[in-house]
Coordinates of C-alpha atoms and ligand atoms in Angstrom, one line a residue:
X1 CA 25.4 11.9 -1.6
X2 CA 24.8 15.6 -0.7
X3 CA 21.9 16.1 -3.1
X4 CA 19.2 13.7 -4.2
X5 CA 16.4 14.0 -6.7
X6 CA 13.0 12.5 -5.8
X7 CA 11.4 11.0 -9.0
X8 CA 7.9 11.1 -7.6
X9 CA 5.1 13.3 -6.4
X10 CA 2.5 13.6 -3.6
X11 CA 2.9 12.2 -0.1
X12 CA 5.8 9.8 -0.9
X13 CA 7.9 12.6 -2.4
X14 CA 7.4 14.7 0.7
X15 CA 8.1 11.8 3.0
X16 CA 11.4 11.0 1.3
X17 CA 12.4 14.6 1.3
X18 CA 11.8 14.9 5.1
X19 CA 14.2 12.1 5.8
X20 CA 16.8 13.5 3.4
X21 CA 16.6 16.8 5.1
X22 CA 17.1 15.3 8.5
X23 CA 20.3 13.7 7.1
X24 CA 21.5 17.1 5.8
X25 CA 20.9 16.1 2.2
X26 CA 19.6 18.6 -0.3
X27 CA 16.5 17.7 -2.3
X28 CA 15.4 18.2 -5.9
X29 CA 11.8 17.8 -6.8
X30 CA 10.5 17.0 -10.3
X31 CA 7.0 18.0 -11.2
X32 CA 4.5 17.9 -14.1
X33 CA 2.6 21.0 -15.1
X34 CA -0.4 19.8 -13.0
X35 CA 1.8 19.8 -9.9
X36 CA 3.4 23.2 -10.2
X37 CA 1.9 24.3 -6.8
X38 CA 2.2 20.9 -5.2
X39 CA 3.6 20.6 -1.7
X40 CA 6.5 18.4 -2.7
X41 CA 7.6 21.2 -5.1
X42 CA 7.5 23.8 -2.4
X43 CA 9.2 21.6 0.2
X44 CA 12.2 20.8 -2.0
X45 CA 15.4 22.9 -2.2
X46 CA 15.1 23.0 -6.0
X47 CA 12.5 21.9 -8.5
X48 CA 12.5 21.0 -12.1
X49 CA 9.4 20.8 -14.4
X50 CA 9.6 17.6 -16.5
X51 CA 6.6 17.9 -18.7
X52 CA 2.8 17.9 -19.1
X53 CA 0.4 16.4 -16.6
X54 CA 0.0 12.8 -17.9
X55 CA 2.6 10.7 -16.2
X56 CA 3.6 9.1 -19.6
X57 CA 4.8 12.6 -20.5
X58 CA 6.4 13.5 -17.1
X59 CA 6.9 11.1 -14.1
X60 CA 7.5 8.1 -16.4
X61 CA 10.1 9.7 -18.5
X62 CA 13.4 8.4 -17.2
X63 CA 15.5 10.5 -19.6
X64 CA 14.0 13.8 -18.3
X65 CA 14.6 12.7 -14.8
X66 CA 18.2 11.8 -15.4
X67 CA 18.6 15.2 -17.3
X68 CA 17.2 17.0 -14.2
X69 CA 19.8 15.2 -12.1
X70 CA 22.7 16.2 -14.3
X71 CA 21.4 19.8 -14.5
X72 CA 21.0 20.2 -10.7
X73 CA 24.0 18.2 -9.7
X74 CA 21.9 15.6 -7.8
X75 CA 24.0 12.4 -7.3
X76 CA 21.2 10.0 -6.4
X77 CA 17.6 9.3 -7.3
X78 CA 14.9 8.1 -5.0
X79 CA 12.1 6.7 -7.1
X80 CA 9.4 6.3 -4.4
X81 CA 6.7 3.7 -5.3
X82 CA 4.9 3.3 -8.6
X83 CA 6.2 5.2 -11.7
X84 CA 9.8 4.1 -12.4
X85 CA 10.4 2.5 -9.1
X86 CA 10.6 -1.1 -10.3
X87 CA 11.8 -0.4 -13.8
X88 CA 15.0 -2.3 -14.4
X89 CA 15.8 -0.5 -17.6
X90 CA 15.6 2.8 -15.8
X91 CA 17.8 1.5 -13.1
X92 CA 20.4 0.6 -15.7
X93 CA 20.2 4.1 -17.4
X94 CA 20.7 5.7 -14.0
X95 CA 23.8 3.7 -13.4
X96 CA 25.1 4.4 -17.0
X97 CA 24.7 8.1 -16.3
X98 CA 27.0 7.8 -13.3
X99 CA 24.2 8.3 -10.8
X100 CA 23.0 6.2 -7.9
X101 CA 19.5 4.8 -7.8
X102 CA 18.3 4.5 -4.2
X103 CA 17.0 1.0 -4.6
X104 CA 18.1 -2.5 -5.5
X105 CA 20.3 -3.5 -8.5
X106 CA 18.7 -3.7 -12.0
X107 CA 19.4 -7.5 -11.9
X108 CA 17.4 -8.0 -8.6
X109 CA 14.6 -5.9 -10.1
X110 CA 14.5 -8.0 -13.2
X111 CA 14.5 -11.4 -11.4
X112 CA 11.7 -10.3 -9.0
X113 CA 9.9 -8.4 -11.7
X114 CA 8.7 -11.7 -13.2
X115 CA 6.8 -14.1 -11.0
X116 CA 8.2 -17.2 -12.6
X117 CA 11.9 -16.1 -12.3
X118 CA 11.1 -14.9 -8.8
X119 CA 9.8 -18.3 -7.8
X120 CA 12.7 -20.0 -9.5
X121 CA 15.2 -17.8 -7.5
X122 CA 13.3 -18.4 -4.3
X123 CA 13.1 -22.1 -4.8
X124 CA 16.9 -22.3 -4.5
X125 CA 16.4 -21.6 -0.8
X126 CA 13.5 -24.0 -0.2
X127 CA 11.0 -21.3 0.4
X128 CA 7.5 -22.7 0.6
X129 CA 5.5 -22.3 -2.6
X130 CA 1.9 -23.0 -3.6
X131 CA 1.8 -26.3 -5.6
X132 CA 1.8 -25.4 -9.3
X133 CA 3.9 -25.2 -12.5
X134 CA 7.4 -23.9 -12.2
X135 CA 7.5 -22.8 -15.8
X136 CA 5.3 -21.0 -18.2
X137 CA 2.6 -23.2 -19.5
X138 CA 3.2 -24.0 -23.2
X139 CA 1.4 -27.2 -23.8
X140 CA -2.3 -26.8 -22.9
X141 CA -3.0 -30.6 -22.5
X142 CA 0.0 -31.0 -20.2
X143 CA -1.2 -28.0 -18.2
X144 CA -4.7 -29.4 -17.9
X145 CA -3.2 -32.7 -16.5
X146 CA -1.1 -30.8 -14.1
X147 CA -4.2 -28.8 -13.0
X148 CA -6.1 -32.0 -12.4
X149 CA -3.1 -33.3 -10.3
X150 CA -3.1 -30.1 -8.3
X151 CA -6.8 -30.2 -7.8
X152 CA -9.4 -27.5 -8.5
X153 CA -10.0 -24.6 -8.0
X154 CA -6.7 -23.5 -9.5
X155 CA -5.5 -20.0 -10.3
X156 CA -3.9 -19.0 -13.6
X157 CA -1.4 -16.1 -13.2
X158 CA 0.4 -14.0 -15.7
X159 CA 4.2 -14.2 -15.1
X160 CA 4.5 -10.5 -15.9
X161 CA 1.5 -9.6 -13.8
X162 CA 1.5 -8.2 -10.3
X163 CA -0.8 -6.9 -7.7
X164 CA -3.5 -9.3 -8.8
X165 CA -3.5 -8.2 -12.5
X166 CA -3.9 -11.1 -15.0
X167 CA -5.2 -13.7 -12.5
X168 CA -8.0 -16.1 -13.2
X169 CA -9.7 -18.6 -11.0
X170 CA -10.7 -21.9 -12.6
X171 CA -13.3 -23.8 -10.7
X172 CA -13.5 -27.1 -12.7
X173 CA -11.6 -29.0 -15.3
X174 CA -14.2 -28.4 -18.0
X175 CA -13.5 -24.6 -17.9
X176 CA -9.7 -25.0 -18.0
X177 CA -8.9 -24.6 -21.7
X178 CA -11.3 -21.7 -22.2
X179 CA -9.9 -19.8 -19.2
X180 CA -6.3 -20.5 -20.3
X181 CA -7.0 -19.0 -23.7
X182 CA -8.5 -15.9 -22.1
X183 CA -5.6 -15.6 -19.6
X184 CA -3.0 -15.8 -22.3
X185 CA -4.6 -13.2 -24.6
X186 CA -5.2 -10.9 -21.6
X187 CA -1.6 -11.2 -20.5
X188 CA -0.4 -10.5 -24.0
X189 CA -2.4 -7.4 -24.4
X190 CA -1.8 -6.1 -20.8
X191 CA 1.9 -6.9 -20.4
X192 CA 3.2 -7.7 -23.9
X193 CA 4.1 -11.2 -22.5
X194 CA 1.6 -14.0 -22.7
X195 CA 3.4 -16.4 -20.3
X196 CA 1.1 -17.8 -17.7
X197 CA 1.5 -20.4 -15.0
X198 CA -0.9 -22.2 -12.7
X199 CA -1.1 -22.6 -8.9
X200 CA -3.5 -24.3 -6.5
X201 CA -6.0 -21.6 -5.5
X202 CA -5.8 -20.7 -1.8
X203 CA -9.3 -19.6 -1.3
X204 CA -9.3 -17.7 2.0
X205 CA -5.8 -16.4 2.6
X206 CA -4.3 -13.7 4.8
X207 CA -1.9 -11.5 2.9
X208 CA 1.2 -11.2 4.9
X209 CA 4.2 -9.4 3.7
X210 CA 7.7 -9.1 5.2
X211 CA 9.8 -6.0 5.1
X212 CA 13.5 -6.7 4.3
X213 CA 16.6 -4.5 4.2
X214 CA 19.9 -5.5 2.7
X215 CA 23.2 -3.7 2.4
X216 CA 26.1 -4.2 -0.1
X217 CA 28.0 -6.5 2.3
X218 CA 25.7 -9.4 2.3
X219 CA 23.8 -8.4 5.5
X220 CA 20.0 -8.9 5.1
X221 CA 17.5 -8.4 7.9
X222 CA 13.7 -8.5 8.1
X223 CA 11.6 -6.0 9.9
X224 CA 8.7 -8.3 10.7
X225 CA 5.4 -8.5 8.9
X226 CA 2.6 -6.3 7.7
X227 CA -0.9 -7.8 7.4
X228 CA -2.5 -6.4 4.3
X229 CA -5.5 -8.7 4.1
X230 CA -8.1 -5.9 4.1
X231 CA -8.2 -4.9 0.5
X232 CA -10.7 -4.2 -2.2
X233 CA -10.1 -5.5 -5.8
X234 CA -6.4 -5.7 -5.1
X235 CA -6.2 -2.2 -3.8
X236 CA -5.1 -2.3 -0.2
X237 CA -7.3 -0.4 2.3
X238 CA -5.9 -1.2 5.7
X239 CA -2.4 -2.4 6.6
X240 CA -1.2 -3.3 10.1
X241 CA 1.8 -4.5 12.0
X242 CA 2.2 -6.8 13.6
X243 CA -0.4 -9.3 12.2
X244 CA -2.8 -10.6 14.8
X245 CA -2.4 -14.2 13.5
X246 CA 1.3 -14.8 13.6
X247 CA 2.9 -16.7 16.5
X248 CA 6.4 -15.7 17.4
X249 CA 7.6 -19.0 15.8
X250 CA 5.7 -18.4 12.5
X251 CA 7.0 -14.8 12.4
X252 CA 10.5 -16.1 12.7
X253 CA 10.0 -18.7 10.0
X254 CA 8.4 -16.3 7.6
X255 CA 11.1 -13.7 8.3
X256 CA 13.8 -16.2 7.6
X257 CA 12.1 -17.2 4.3
X258 CA 11.8 -13.5 3.3
X259 CA 15.5 -12.9 4.1
X260 CA 16.3 -16.0 1.9
X261 CA 14.1 -14.7 -0.9
X262 CA 16.1 -11.5 -0.8
X263 CA 19.4 -13.4 -0.7
X264 CA 18.4 -15.4 -3.7
X265 CA 18.7 -12.2 -5.8
X266 CA 21.5 -10.5 -3.8
X267 CA 19.0 -7.9 -2.8
X268 CA 20.1 -4.5 -1.5
X269 CA 18.0 -1.7 0.0
X270 CA 14.4 -2.0 1.2
X271 CA 12.2 -4.6 -0.3
X272 CA 9.0 -6.5 0.6
X273 CA 8.4 -10.3 0.3
X274 CA 4.7 -11.2 -0.2
X275 CA 3.2 -14.3 1.2
X276 CA -0.2 -15.8 1.6
X277 CA -1.1 -17.7 4.7
X278 CA -3.8 -20.3 4.6
X279 CA -6.2 -21.4 7.4
X280 CA -3.8 -24.0 8.6
X281 CA -1.2 -21.2 9.0
X282 CA 0.9 -22.6 6.2
X283 CA 2.6 -19.8 4.3
X284 CA 3.6 -19.6 0.6
X285 CA 5.8 -17.2 -1.3
X286 CA 4.0 -15.1 -3.9
X287 CA 6.4 -12.4 -5.1
X288 CA 8.8 -9.7 -4.1
X289 CA 8.3 -6.0 -4.5
X290 CA 11.6 -4.2 -5.2
X291 CA 10.6 -0.8 -3.8
X292 CA 9.6 1.1 -0.7
X293 CA 5.9 0.3 -0.2
X294 CA 3.0 2.6 0.4
X295 CA 2.4 0.9 3.8
X296 CA 6.1 1.2 5.1
X297 CA 5.0 3.6 7.9
X298 CA 3.4 0.8 10.0
X299 CA 6.8 -1.0 10.0
X300 CA 8.6 2.3 11.0
X301 CA 6.2 2.8 13.9
X302 CA 6.7 -0.7 15.4
X303 CA 10.4 -0.9 14.9
X304 CA 11.5 2.7 15.3
X305 CA 13.5 2.4 12.0
X306 CA 13.3 5.2 9.4
X307 CA 13.2 3.0 6.3
X308 CA 14.0 5.9 3.9
X309 CA 17.1 6.8 5.9
X310 CA 18.2 3.2 5.7
X311 CA 17.7 3.1 2.0
X312 CA 19.8 6.2 1.6
X313 CA 22.6 4.8 3.9
X314 CA 22.7 1.6 1.9
X315 CA 22.8 3.5 -1.4
X316 CA 25.8 5.5 0.0
X317 CA 27.6 2.2 0.5
X318 CA 27.2 2.1 4.3
X319 CA 26.6 -1.2 6.1
X320 CA 23.4 -1.7 8.0
X321 CA 23.7 -0.1 11.4
X322 CA 21.9 -2.8 13.2
X323 CA 21.5 -6.6 13.2
X324 CA 18.5 -8.9 13.3
X325 CA 18.7 -9.3 17.1
X326 CA 18.7 -5.5 17.6
X327 CA 15.1 -5.4 16.1
X328 CA 12.1 -5.7 18.4
X329 CA 8.4 -5.2 17.8
X330 CA 7.1 -2.4 20.0
X331 CA 3.4 -1.7 20.1
X332 CA 0.9 -1.9 17.2
X333 CA 0.4 0.3 14.1
X334 CA -2.5 0.5 11.6
X335 CA -2.7 2.4 8.3
X336 CA -5.8 3.5 6.6
X337 CA -5.4 4.7 3.0
X338 CA -7.6 7.7 2.5
X339 CA -8.7 7.8 -1.1
X340 CA -10.6 10.4 -3.0
X341 CA -13.2 7.8 -3.8
X342 CA -16.9 7.5 -3.1
X343 CA -17.6 4.3 -1.2
X344 CA -21.3 4.8 -1.6
X345 CA -20.9 4.8 -5.4
X346 CA -18.7 1.8 -6.1
X347 CA -15.6 3.6 -5.0
X348 CA -15.6 5.8 -8.1
X349 CA -12.7 8.3 -8.0
X350 CA -14.1 11.6 -6.7
X351 CA -11.6 14.2 -7.6
X352 CA -12.1 17.9 -7.0
X353 CA -11.3 20.7 -4.6
X354 CA -10.4 20.1 -1.0
X355 CA -12.6 22.8 0.4
X356 CA -12.0 21.8 4.0
X357 CA -8.9 19.8 4.8
X358 CA -8.0 19.5 8.5
X359 CA -5.9 16.5 9.6
X360 CA -6.1 14.7 12.9
X361 CA -3.4 15.3 15.5
X362 CA -2.4 14.1 18.9
X363 CA -0.9 11.0 20.5
X364 CA -0.1 8.1 18.3
X365 CA -1.2 9.7 15.0
X366 CA 0.9 10.1 11.9
X367 CA -0.5 11.5 8.6
X368 CA 1.5 11.2 5.5
X369 CA -0.1 13.4 2.9
X370 CA 0.7 15.8 0.1
X371 CA -2.2 18.2 0.1
X372 CA -3.4 21.4 1.8
X373 CA -6.9 22.9 2.2
X374 CA -8.0 24.6 -1.0
X375 CA -5.9 22.4 -3.4
X376 CA -7.4 20.5 -6.3
X377 CA -6.8 16.8 -6.5
X378 CA -5.6 16.2 -10.0
X379 CA -7.3 13.6 -12.2
X380 CA -4.1 12.4 -13.7
X381 CA -2.7 10.4 -10.8
X382 CA -3.5 7.9 -8.1
X383 CA -6.5 9.1 -6.0
X384 CA -4.9 8.5 -2.6
X385 CA -5.1 11.7 -0.5
X386 CA -3.3 10.5 2.6
X387 CA -2.2 7.7 4.7
X388 CA -3.6 7.9 8.2
X389 CA -1.5 5.9 10.6
X390 CA -2.3 5.1 14.2
X391 CA 0.1 3.7 16.8
X392 CA -0.7 2.3 20.2
X393 CA 0.7 0.1 22.9
X394 CA -1.4 -2.7 21.6
X395 CA -3.9 -3.4 18.7
X396 CA -6.9 -2.2 20.8
X397 CA -5.3 1.2 21.4
X398 CA -4.3 1.5 17.8
X399 CA -7.9 0.8 16.7
X400 CA -9.3 3.3 19.2
X401 CA -6.8 6.0 18.1
X402 CA -7.7 5.3 14.4
X403 CA -11.4 5.8 15.1
X404 CA -10.7 9.0 17.1
X405 CA -8.5 10.3 14.2
X406 CA -11.1 9.4 11.6
X407 CA -13.6 11.5 13.6
X408 CA -11.2 14.4 13.8
X409 CA -10.3 14.3 10.1
X410 CA -12.3 17.0 8.3
X411 CA -12.5 16.8 4.5
X412 CA -15.2 18.5 2.4
X413 CA -15.4 19.1 -1.3
X414 CA -14.8 15.5 -2.2
X415 CA -15.9 12.0 -1.0
X416 CA -13.3 9.9 0.8
X417 CA -12.9 6.5 2.2
X418 CA -12.7 7.7 5.8
X419 CA -16.1 6.5 6.7
X420 CA -15.4 3.2 5.1
X421 CA -12.3 3.0 7.3
X422 CA -14.4 3.6 10.4
X423 CA -16.8 0.9 9.3
X424 CA -13.8 -1.6 9.1
X425 CA -12.4 -0.5 12.5
X426 CA -15.8 -1.1 14.2
X427 CA -16.5 -4.4 12.5
X428 CA -16.5 -7.4 14.8
X429 CA -14.5 -9.5 12.3
X430 CA -11.7 -6.8 12.1
X431 CA -11.7 -6.3 15.9
X432 CA -11.5 -10.0 16.6
X433 CA -8.8 -10.5 13.9
X434 CA -10.9 -13.1 12.3
X435 CA -10.8 -12.0 8.6
X436 CA -9.2 -12.8 5.3
X437 CA -8.7 -11.1 1.9
X438 CA -12.5 -11.4 1.3
X439 CA -13.3 -9.0 4.2
X440 CA -14.6 -6.2 2.1
X441 CA -16.6 -8.2 -0.4
X442 CA -18.0 -10.3 2.4
X443 CA -19.1 -7.6 4.8
X444 CA -19.3 -4.2 3.1
X445 CA -22.4 -2.8 1.5
X446 CA -22.6 1.0 1.0
X447 CA -25.7 1.1 3.2
X448 CA -23.4 0.5 6.2
X449 CA -22.1 4.1 5.7
X450 CA -25.6 5.5 5.6
X451 CA -26.5 3.7 8.9
X452 CA -23.2 4.9 10.4
X453 CA -24.1 8.5 9.4
X454 CA -27.7 8.2 10.5
X455 CA -26.6 7.0 13.9
X456 CA -24.2 9.8 14.4
X457 CA -26.7 12.4 13.1
X458 CA -29.3 11.0 15.4
X459 CA -26.9 11.2 18.3
X460 CA -25.9 14.8 17.5
X461 CA -29.6 15.7 16.9
X462 CA -30.4 14.3 20.3
X463 CA -27.7 16.2 22.0
X464 CA -28.4 19.4 20.3
X465 CA -32.1 18.8 20.6
X466 CA -31.7 18.6 24.4
X467 CA -29.8 21.8 24.5
X468 CA -32.1 23.6 22.2
X469 CA -35.1 22.4 24.0
X470 CA -34.2 24.3 27.1
X471 CA -34.0 27.7 25.4
X472 CA -36.5 27.1 22.5
X473 CA -39.1 25.1 24.3
X474 CA -41.8 27.3 22.8
X475 CA -40.5 27.2 19.3
X476 CA -42.3 24.8 17.0
X477 CA -39.6 24.1 14.4
X478 CA -36.0 24.1 15.3
X479 CA -33.6 24.2 12.4
X480 CA -30.6 22.2 13.4
X481 CA -29.5 21.7 9.8
X482 CA -26.3 23.9 9.9
X483 CA -24.8 21.8 12.7
X484 CA -26.3 18.6 11.3
X485 CA -24.6 19.1 7.9
X486 CA -21.4 20.2 9.6
X487 CA -21.1 16.7 11.1
X488 CA -22.0 15.1 7.8
X489 CA -19.2 17.2 6.2
X490 CA -16.7 15.8 8.7
X491 CA -16.9 12.5 6.8
X492 CA -18.3 12.7 3.3
X493 CA -21.1 14.9 2.0
Ligands
MV4_501 C1 -3.0 -16.2 -4.9 C2 -4.2 -16.3 -4.2 C3 -4.6 -17.6 -3.9 N1 -4.0 -18.6 -4.3 N2 -2.3 -17.3 -5.3 C4 -3.2 -11.5 -5.5 C5 -2.2 -10.5 -5.7 C6 -1.0 -11.2 -6.1 N3 0.2 -10.7 -5.4 C7 -1.2 -12.6 -5.7 N4 -2.6 -12.7 -5.3 C8 -3.1 -13.9 -4.9 N5 -2.5 -15.0 -5.2 C9 -2.8 -18.5 -5.0 N6 -2.2 -19.6 -5.4 C10 -4.9 -15.2 -3.8 C11 -4.4 -13.9 -4.2 C12 -5.2 -12.8 -3.8 C13 -4.7 -11.9 -2.9 C14 -3.5 -11.9 -2.3 C15 -3.0 -11.0 -1.5 C16 -3.9 -10.0 -1.1 C17 -5.1 -9.9 -1.6 C18 -5.6 -10.8 -2.5 C19 -6.8 -10.8 -3.0 C20 -7.3 -11.7 -3.9 C21 -6.4 -12.7 -4.3

């Protein structure tokens, strides 16, 4: 492959192009009319407009993307995450056009694209599962009996769902039938597939996922875990590697299960196996994501492996250049997703113009972003502005660097989740590692951000006050507002 097309936008398109460029591979960007001036378009060697702003008319149109490949002579397609990245039908079309998809086979995507077939595949390797039904629920009375056997609360899940979509907790037997009916109709309208199944509800889990990498010669390795327990309504906020709760023994067990899950569908390329971990440190397979994940940088930081390069090498038919025993965890990495959202206003998307945009720099900081000062954040796509990643010799240093980087980050014109990230980094539960997937709902109220701001402003005011006092000691009113609001601007207006 001498030229690849990146079927994505924003930070991930840029990130993929950077690795391709290091490998001497030419890059082709595709873009919608809203992204004409985007950084990924400027960075690429060539760029092709594929349609109007809405993704259904551009980034989701497989045919246009394949046409752009044929027109530019790109031999491979990197789909990034989201959009067409887990679309088995697209993967087949790419193959049929004589092109290479930088990702797993359509068959692997299909198996793992459905939670029930994923569980069935994983079961062949005795991977731990939450007790539940192995098939779609068809007979409601039978299902209710099964639920009583399992014990309440139980969780109803849509087989075609993912990322928490189509899930329902049922607290007691008397609610079961009503909740089932709702779940089936929800799944039907959301996914065009009403199949649902049930599982025991693990009430306070950690979300642990394992990065895997497979080649075309049956070699599969894992690159340890990422702890993604800090999330809000199934949107991840913080991801870190390694997890502060895994022993070396548990890490090895989960890694082995993840490799087996990958093996169960002959997985090739980069993938992620999702588990939940309960308070007894028992782990259970949930699903497998057949793409490069948003949070892959934390794994890159602790392993020194460039996952995108490995994806490209595997797609070129090369064997993995390392074995499991070559891999070691070195240090600690944390990622904060910086969203254009207003944490003080129920995380409402806050799109607009990036009037100030200055990223943090220095030791142990990586910023994966796709914007520049002065750019507008389009309303059409995901509101993530950047991934702020800190790396340190240990978790404490990674946290300290993250806080320092959040303080350096200057964004005005829109509200962001930077202050929210700082709140998490400074929270006792996060620092001690004693948290679960309910961290945000348990501890966060918007007032925390106001307090955080007030404290900082008070500190600045005190400092400036002291300086001003010396030279203006006879002046009655001192207007420190310009400096005051400058500080405020450093986080969110
Ligand atoms: C669960 C669970 C508890 N018990 N399954 C959410 C996303 C999807 N991948 C599966 N999810 C869950 N499945 C059982 N049997 C709790 C969750 C869950 C969750 C998992 C990972 C990260 C965040 C989460 C937030 C709420 C619920």
